C-alpha cells in the first residue's frame, strides 16, 4: 500500500537538503516519488525542487482545483499538485515538503499521512539561515522563535534530528520513506 510522507520543519532545518539526498540515493530503485512544490518565489540559489508561478497564476490554479494541498506562508503561496493522487493510486510512496501550520488541513485531506518532522538545534538553524543570505538577523530570530512555538504542537510524528552529517540524517530519511517496499 502506498503512503504519503509529509515532511515538515523550520526553515534551515535541512528539509530540502535531506529530500534531495534521499532522491539521489533512491534513484528509482523503489517506487518513491518526490513531489515538487509550486511556489510564488522565483528560483534562485535554493536547492528546493519547485516550480515558480506568479501569484495570479497560482490563485487561478487554486480556484480550479489544480492543487491537492496549498497554503500561504511568509507572503508566498505554496502548492502541491493533484498529480500526487495519481502517483498514490499507482502504488508510489509520495514525499512532499509541507507546512507545519497547514498540517491539520493536510491530515484532514489525507488521514493516513505519515508526518516527518526534520529538527535541528537553534544554533545550527541560525547558521544555515545566515549562510543562505535571504534573511537578516532579526528575521532569523523571529523564525527560530516561531519554530519553537509551532514544534510544541507536533507530538504525533516521526522526529528526525539533523544536526550532524547529511548522510546520517539522509540515510535515516531514506529508511523511513522506503520502509514499505512496494512492487509495481
PDB file of C-alpha atoms in Angstrom:
ATOM      1  CA  UNK A   1       0.000   0.000   0.000  1.00  0.00           C
ATOM      2  CA  UNK A   2       1.354   3.402  -0.923  1.00  0.00           C
ATOM      3  CA  UNK A   3       1.989   6.138   1.636  1.00  0.00           C
ATOM      4  CA  UNK A   4       2.068   9.904   1.650  1.00  0.00           C
ATOM      5  CA  UNK A   5       5.005  11.326   3.620  1.00  0.00           C
ATOM      6  CA  UNK A   6       4.575  14.955   4.688  1.00  0.00           C
ATOM      7  CA  UNK A   7       7.982  16.409   5.559  1.00  0.00           C
ATOM      8  CA  UNK A   8       7.970  19.487   7.764  1.00  0.00           C
ATOM      9  CA  UNK A   9      10.431  21.527   9.762  1.00  0.00           C
ATOM     10  CA  UNK A  10      11.664  25.026  10.348  1.00  0.00           C
ATOM     11  CA  UNK A  11      13.441  26.996   7.657  1.00  0.00           C
ATOM     12  CA  UNK A  12      17.064  25.976   7.978  1.00  0.00           C
ATOM     13  CA  UNK A  13      16.341  22.549   9.475  1.00  0.00           C
ATOM     14  CA  UNK A  14      17.532  20.947   6.246  1.00  0.00           C
ATOM     15  CA  UNK A  15      14.339  19.581   4.662  1.00  0.00           C
ATOM     16  CA  UNK A  16      15.365  20.303   1.067  1.00  0.00           C
ATOM     17  CA  UNK A  17      18.915  19.048   1.565  1.00  0.00           C
ATOM     18  CA  UNK A  18      17.702  15.774   3.074  1.00  0.00           C
ATOM     19  CA  UNK A  19      14.971  15.292   0.477  1.00  0.00           C
ATOM     20  CA  UNK A  20      17.474  15.888  -2.338  1.00  0.00           C
ATOM     21  CA  UNK A  21      19.893  13.444  -0.711  1.00  0.00           C
ATOM     22  CA  UNK A  22      17.131  10.814  -0.451  1.00  0.00           C
ATOM     23  CA  UNK A  23      16.029  11.402  -4.058  1.00  0.00           C
ATOM     24  CA  UNK A  24      19.569  10.794  -5.331  1.00  0.00           C
ATOM     25  CA  UNK A  25      20.139   7.819  -3.029  1.00  0.00           C
ATOM     26  CA  UNK A  26      16.873   6.092  -4.002  1.00  0.00           C
ATOM     27  CA  UNK A  27      17.240   6.966  -7.711  1.00  0.00           C
ATOM     28  CA  UNK A  28      14.300   4.898  -8.920  1.00  0.00           C
ATOM     29  CA  UNK A  29      15.320   1.720  -7.079  1.00  0.00           C
ATOM     30  CA  UNK A  30      11.984   1.638  -5.247  1.00  0.00           C
ATOM     31  CA  UNK A  31       8.668   3.304  -6.170  1.00  0.00           C
ATOM     32  CA  UNK A  32       9.069   6.635  -4.380  1.00  0.00           C
ATOM     33  CA  UNK A  33       8.159   9.973  -5.937  1.00  0.00           C
ATOM     34  CA  UNK A  34       9.298  13.344  -4.579  1.00  0.00           C
ATOM     35  CA  UNK A  35       6.635  15.922  -5.399  1.00  0.00           C
ATOM     36  CA  UNK A  36       7.755  19.378  -6.406  1.00  0.00           C
ATOM     37  CA  UNK A  37       6.022  22.405  -4.960  1.00  0.00           C
ATOM     38  CA  UNK A  38       4.503  25.259  -6.912  1.00  0.00           C
ATOM     39  CA  UNK A  39       5.644  28.491  -5.229  1.00  0.00           C
ATOM     40  CA  UNK A  40       5.281  32.197  -5.896  1.00  0.00           C
ATOM     41  CA  UNK A  41       9.020  32.612  -5.250  1.00  0.00           C
ATOM     42  CA  UNK A  42      11.292  32.811  -8.249  1.00  0.00           C
ATOM     43  CA  UNK A  43      14.011  30.155  -8.418  1.00  0.00           C
ATOM     44  CA  UNK A  44      17.304  31.309  -7.014  1.00  0.00           C
ATOM     45  CA  UNK A  45      20.173  29.851  -5.083  1.00  0.00           C
ATOM     46  CA  UNK A  46      17.945  27.345  -3.324  1.00  0.00           C
ATOM     47  CA  UNK A  47      18.259  23.596  -3.509  1.00  0.00           C
ATOM     48  CA  UNK A  48      14.484  23.233  -3.371  1.00  0.00           C
ATOM     49  CA  UNK A  49      12.766  21.435  -6.234  1.00  0.00           C
ATOM     50  CA  UNK A  50       9.966  23.878  -7.069  1.00  0.00           C
ATOM     51  CA  UNK A  51       8.079  25.399  -9.974  1.00  0.00           C
ATOM     52  CA  UNK A  52       7.641  29.170  -9.998  1.00  0.00           C
ATOM     53  CA  UNK A  53       4.155  30.575 -10.558  1.00  0.00           C
ATOM     54  CA  UNK A  54       3.084  34.207 -10.477  1.00  0.00           C
ATOM     55  CA  UNK A  55       0.598  34.979  -7.690  1.00  0.00           C
ATOM     56  CA  UNK A  56      -2.155  35.388 -10.287  1.00  0.00           C
ATOM     57  CA  UNK A  57      -1.449  32.021 -11.929  1.00  0.00           C
ATOM     58  CA  UNK A  58      -1.221  30.366  -8.523  1.00  0.00           C
ATOM     59  CA  UNK A  59      -4.629  31.742  -7.488  1.00  0.00           C
ATOM     60  CA  UNK A  60      -6.159  30.582 -10.782  1.00  0.00           C
ATOM     61  CA  UNK A  61      -4.813  27.062 -10.282  1.00  0.00           C
ATOM     62  CA  UNK A  62      -6.018  27.013  -6.665  1.00  0.00           C
ATOM     63  CA  UNK A  63      -9.524  28.149  -7.678  1.00  0.00           C
ATOM     64  CA  UNK A  64      -9.757  25.499 -10.395  1.00  0.00           C
ATOM     65  CA  UNK A  65      -8.658  22.547  -8.266  1.00  0.00           C
ATOM     66  CA  UNK A  66      -5.149  22.018  -9.606  1.00  0.00           C
ATOM     67  CA  UNK A  67      -3.686  21.613  -6.121  1.00  0.00           C
ATOM     68  CA  UNK A  68      -4.128  18.694  -3.744  1.00  0.00           C
ATOM     69  CA  UNK A  69      -2.679  20.889  -0.975  1.00  0.00           C
ATOM     70  CA  UNK A  70      -1.980  24.628  -0.866  1.00  0.00           C
ATOM     71  CA  UNK A  71      -1.231  27.321   1.705  1.00  0.00           C
ATOM     72  CA  UNK A  72       0.264  30.752   2.265  1.00  0.00           C
ATOM     73  CA  UNK A  73       3.329  31.448   4.397  1.00  0.00           C
ATOM     74  CA  UNK A  74       5.818  34.304   4.635  1.00  0.00           C
ATOM     75  CA  UNK A  75       3.956  36.273   1.924  1.00  0.00           C
ATOM     76  CA  UNK A  76       4.316  33.418  -0.598  1.00  0.00           C
ATOM     77  CA  UNK A  77       1.876  30.817  -1.891  1.00  0.00           C
ATOM     78  CA  UNK A  78       2.794  27.121  -1.868  1.00  0.00           C
ATOM     79  CA  UNK A  79       1.014  24.238  -3.565  1.00  0.00           C
ATOM     80  CA  UNK A  80       1.314  20.508  -4.171  1.00  0.00           C
ATOM     81  CA  UNK A  81      -0.295  19.423  -7.438  1.00  0.00           C
ATOM     82  CA  UNK A  82      -3.094  16.904  -7.779  1.00  0.00           C
ATOM     83  CA  UNK A  83      -0.618  14.616  -9.553  1.00  0.00           C
ATOM     84  CA  UNK A  84       0.210  13.179  -6.114  1.00  0.00           C
ATOM     85  CA  UNK A  85      -3.174  11.448  -6.082  1.00  0.00           C
ATOM     86  CA  UNK A  86      -2.352   9.644  -9.331  1.00  0.00           C
ATOM     87  CA  UNK A  87       1.042   8.590  -8.005  1.00  0.00           C
ATOM     88  CA  UNK A  88      -0.526   7.237  -4.805  1.00  0.00           C
ATOM     89  CA  UNK A  89      -3.154   5.371  -6.871  1.00  0.00           C
ATOM     90  CA  UNK A  90      -0.363   3.776  -8.928  1.00  0.00           C
ATOM     91  CA  UNK A  91       1.317   2.469  -5.753  1.00  0.00           C
ATOM     92  CA  UNK A  92       4.101   5.009  -5.269  1.00  0.00           C
ATOM     93  CA  UNK A  93       5.147   6.320  -1.887  1.00  0.00           C
ATOM     94  CA  UNK A  94       4.941  10.107  -2.271  1.00  0.00           C
ATOM     95  CA  UNK A  95       7.124  12.579  -0.364  1.00  0.00           C
ATOM     96  CA  UNK A  96       6.024  16.209  -0.092  1.00  0.00           C
ATOM     97  CA  UNK A  97       7.644  19.228   1.504  1.00  0.00           C
ATOM     98  CA  UNK A  98       4.781  20.559   3.618  1.00  0.00           C
ATOM     99  CA  UNK A  99       3.940  23.310   6.055  1.00  0.00           C
ATOM    100  CA  UNK A 100       3.721  22.860   9.802  1.00  0.00           C
ATOM    101  CA  UNK A 101       0.833  25.319  10.052  1.00  0.00           C
ATOM    102  CA  UNK A 102      -1.088  23.618   7.210  1.00  0.00           C
ATOM    103  CA  UNK A 103      -0.608  20.155   8.748  1.00  0.00           C
ATOM    104  CA  UNK A 104      -4.131  19.872  10.255  1.00  0.00           C
ATOM    105  CA  UNK A 105      -5.662  20.527   6.824  1.00  0.00           C
ATOM    106  CA  UNK A 106      -3.324  18.015   5.183  1.00  0.00           C
ATOM    107  CA  UNK A 107      -4.237  15.414   7.808  1.00  0.00           C
ATOM    108  CA  UNK A 108      -7.916  16.028   7.173  1.00  0.00           C
ATOM    109  CA  UNK A 109      -7.464  15.556   3.407  1.00  0.00           C
ATOM    110  CA  UNK A 110      -5.081  12.576   3.797  1.00  0.00           C
ATOM    111  CA  UNK A 111      -5.937  10.862   7.118  1.00  0.00           C
ATOM    112  CA  UNK A 112      -3.271   8.160   6.646  1.00  0.00           C
ATOM    113  CA  UNK A 113      -0.424  10.674   6.079  1.00  0.00           C
ATOM    114  CA  UNK A 114       2.905   9.969   7.778  1.00  0.00           C
ATOM    115  CA  UNK A 115       4.421  13.167   9.163  1.00  0.00           C
ATOM    116  CA  UNK A 116       8.202  13.529   9.357  1.00  0.00           C
ATOM    117  CA  UNK A 117       9.490  16.468  11.409  1.00  0.00           C
ATOM    118  CA  UNK A 118      13.040  17.497  10.500  1.00  0.00           C
ATOM    119  CA  UNK A 119      14.632  19.173  13.505  1.00  0.00           C
ATOM    120  CA  UNK A 120      17.906  20.935  14.206  1.00  0.00           C
ATOM    121  CA  UNK A 121      19.208  22.938  17.125  1.00  0.00           C
ATOM    122  CA  UNK A 122      18.594  26.713  17.105  1.00  0.00           C
ATOM    123  CA  UNK A 123      22.343  27.286  16.660  1.00  0.00           C
ATOM    124  CA  UNK A 124      22.505  25.063  13.585  1.00  0.00           C
ATOM    125  CA  UNK A 125      19.364  26.603  12.098  1.00  0.00           C
ATOM    126  CA  UNK A 126      20.648  30.123  12.733  1.00  0.00           C
ATOM    127  CA  UNK A 127      23.943  29.322  10.992  1.00  0.00           C
ATOM    128  CA  UNK A 128      22.175  27.746   7.999  1.00  0.00           C
ATOM    129  CA  UNK A 129      19.788  30.684   7.600  1.00  0.00           C
ATOM    130  CA  UNK A 130      22.617  33.198   7.864  1.00  0.00           C
ATOM    131  CA  UNK A 131      24.572  31.259   5.224  1.00  0.00           C
ATOM    132  CA  UNK A 132      21.548  31.275   2.931  1.00  0.00           C
ATOM    133  CA  UNK A 133      21.603  35.074   2.904  1.00  0.00           C
ATOM    134  CA  UNK A 134      17.843  35.604   2.435  1.00  0.00           C
ATOM    135  CA  UNK A 135      17.092  36.826   5.978  1.00  0.00           C
ATOM    136  CA  UNK A 136      18.681  39.344   8.306  1.00  0.00           C
ATOM    137  CA  UNK A 137      19.470  38.686  11.973  1.00  0.00           C
ATOM    138  CA  UNK A 138      16.060  39.945  13.180  1.00  0.00           C
ATOM    139  CA  UNK A 139      14.163  37.762  10.700  1.00  0.00           C
ATOM    140  CA  UNK A 140      16.280  34.739  11.678  1.00  0.00           C
ATOM    141  CA  UNK A 141      15.495  35.327  15.369  1.00  0.00           C
ATOM    142  CA  UNK A 142      11.746  35.579  14.558  1.00  0.00           C
ATOM    143  CA  UNK A 143      11.868  32.335  12.552  1.00  0.00           C
ATOM    144  CA  UNK A 144      13.582  30.464  15.394  1.00  0.00           C
ATOM    145  CA  UNK A 145      11.067  31.775  17.950  1.00  0.00           C
ATOM    146  CA  UNK A 146       8.168  30.832  15.631  1.00  0.00           C
ATOM    147  CA  UNK A 147       9.682  27.386  15.109  1.00  0.00           C
ATOM    148  CA  UNK A 148       9.802  26.699  18.836  1.00  0.00           C
ATOM    149  CA  UNK A 149       6.129  27.714  19.181  1.00  0.00           C
ATOM    150  CA  UNK A 150       4.938  25.546  16.277  1.00  0.00           C
ATOM    151  CA  UNK A 151       7.039  22.484  17.141  1.00  0.00           C
ATOM    152  CA  UNK A 152       5.436  22.280  20.604  1.00  0.00           C
ATOM    153  CA  UNK A 153       2.223  21.037  18.951  1.00  0.00           C
ATOM    154  CA  UNK A 154       3.876  18.307  16.869  1.00  0.00           C
ATOM    155  CA  UNK A 155       3.986  15.235  19.065  1.00  0.00           C
ATOM    156  CA  UNK A 156       2.412  12.649  16.732  1.00  0.00           C
ATOM    157  CA  UNK A 157       5.086  12.438  14.057  1.00  0.00           C
ATOM    158  CA  UNK A 158       8.436  10.867  13.241  1.00  0.00           C
ATOM    159  CA  UNK A 159      11.216  13.099  14.590  1.00  0.00           C
ATOM    160  CA  UNK A 160      14.417  13.202  12.559  1.00  0.00           C
ATOM    161  CA  UNK A 161      17.320  15.165  14.086  1.00  0.00           C
ATOM    162  CA  UNK A 162      19.522  16.913  11.529  1.00  0.00           C
ATOM    163  CA  UNK A 163      22.410  18.464  13.460  1.00  0.00           C
ATOM    164  CA  UNK A 164      25.032  16.064  12.114  1.00  0.00           C
ATOM    165  CA  UNK A 165      26.087  14.998   8.648  1.00  0.00           C
ATOM    166  CA  UNK A 166      23.752  14.999   5.665  1.00  0.00           C
ATOM    167  CA  UNK A 167      24.477  11.295   5.194  1.00  0.00           C
ATOM    168  CA  UNK A 168      23.438  10.386   8.731  1.00  0.00           C
ATOM    169  CA  UNK A 169      20.042  12.120   8.670  1.00  0.00           C
ATOM    170  CA  UNK A 170      19.623  11.473   4.929  1.00  0.00           C
ATOM    171  CA  UNK A 171      20.040   7.717   5.317  1.00  0.00           C
ATOM    172  CA  UNK A 172      17.511   7.765   8.142  1.00  0.00           C
ATOM    173  CA  UNK A 173      15.043   9.600   5.867  1.00  0.00           C
ATOM    174  CA  UNK A 174      15.640   7.032   3.103  1.00  0.00           C
ATOM    175  CA  UNK A 175      14.903   4.223   5.571  1.00  0.00           C
ATOM    176  CA  UNK A 176      11.668   5.883   6.689  1.00  0.00           C
ATOM    177  CA  UNK A 177      10.248   6.501   3.218  1.00  0.00           C
ATOM    178  CA  UNK A 178      11.267   3.127   1.815  1.00  0.00           C
ATOM    179  CA  UNK A 179      10.101   1.125   4.839  1.00  0.00           C
ATOM    180  CA  UNK A 180       7.259  -0.395   2.887  1.00  0.00           C
ATOM    181  CA  UNK A 181       8.866  -1.661  -0.304  1.00  0.00           C
ATOM    182  CA  UNK A 182       6.232  -1.758  -2.977  1.00  0.00           C
ATOM    183  CA  UNK A 183       6.041  -3.842  -6.113  1.00  0.00           C
ATOM    184  CA  UNK A 184       4.816  -2.152  -9.278  1.00  0.00           C
TER     185      UNK A 184
END
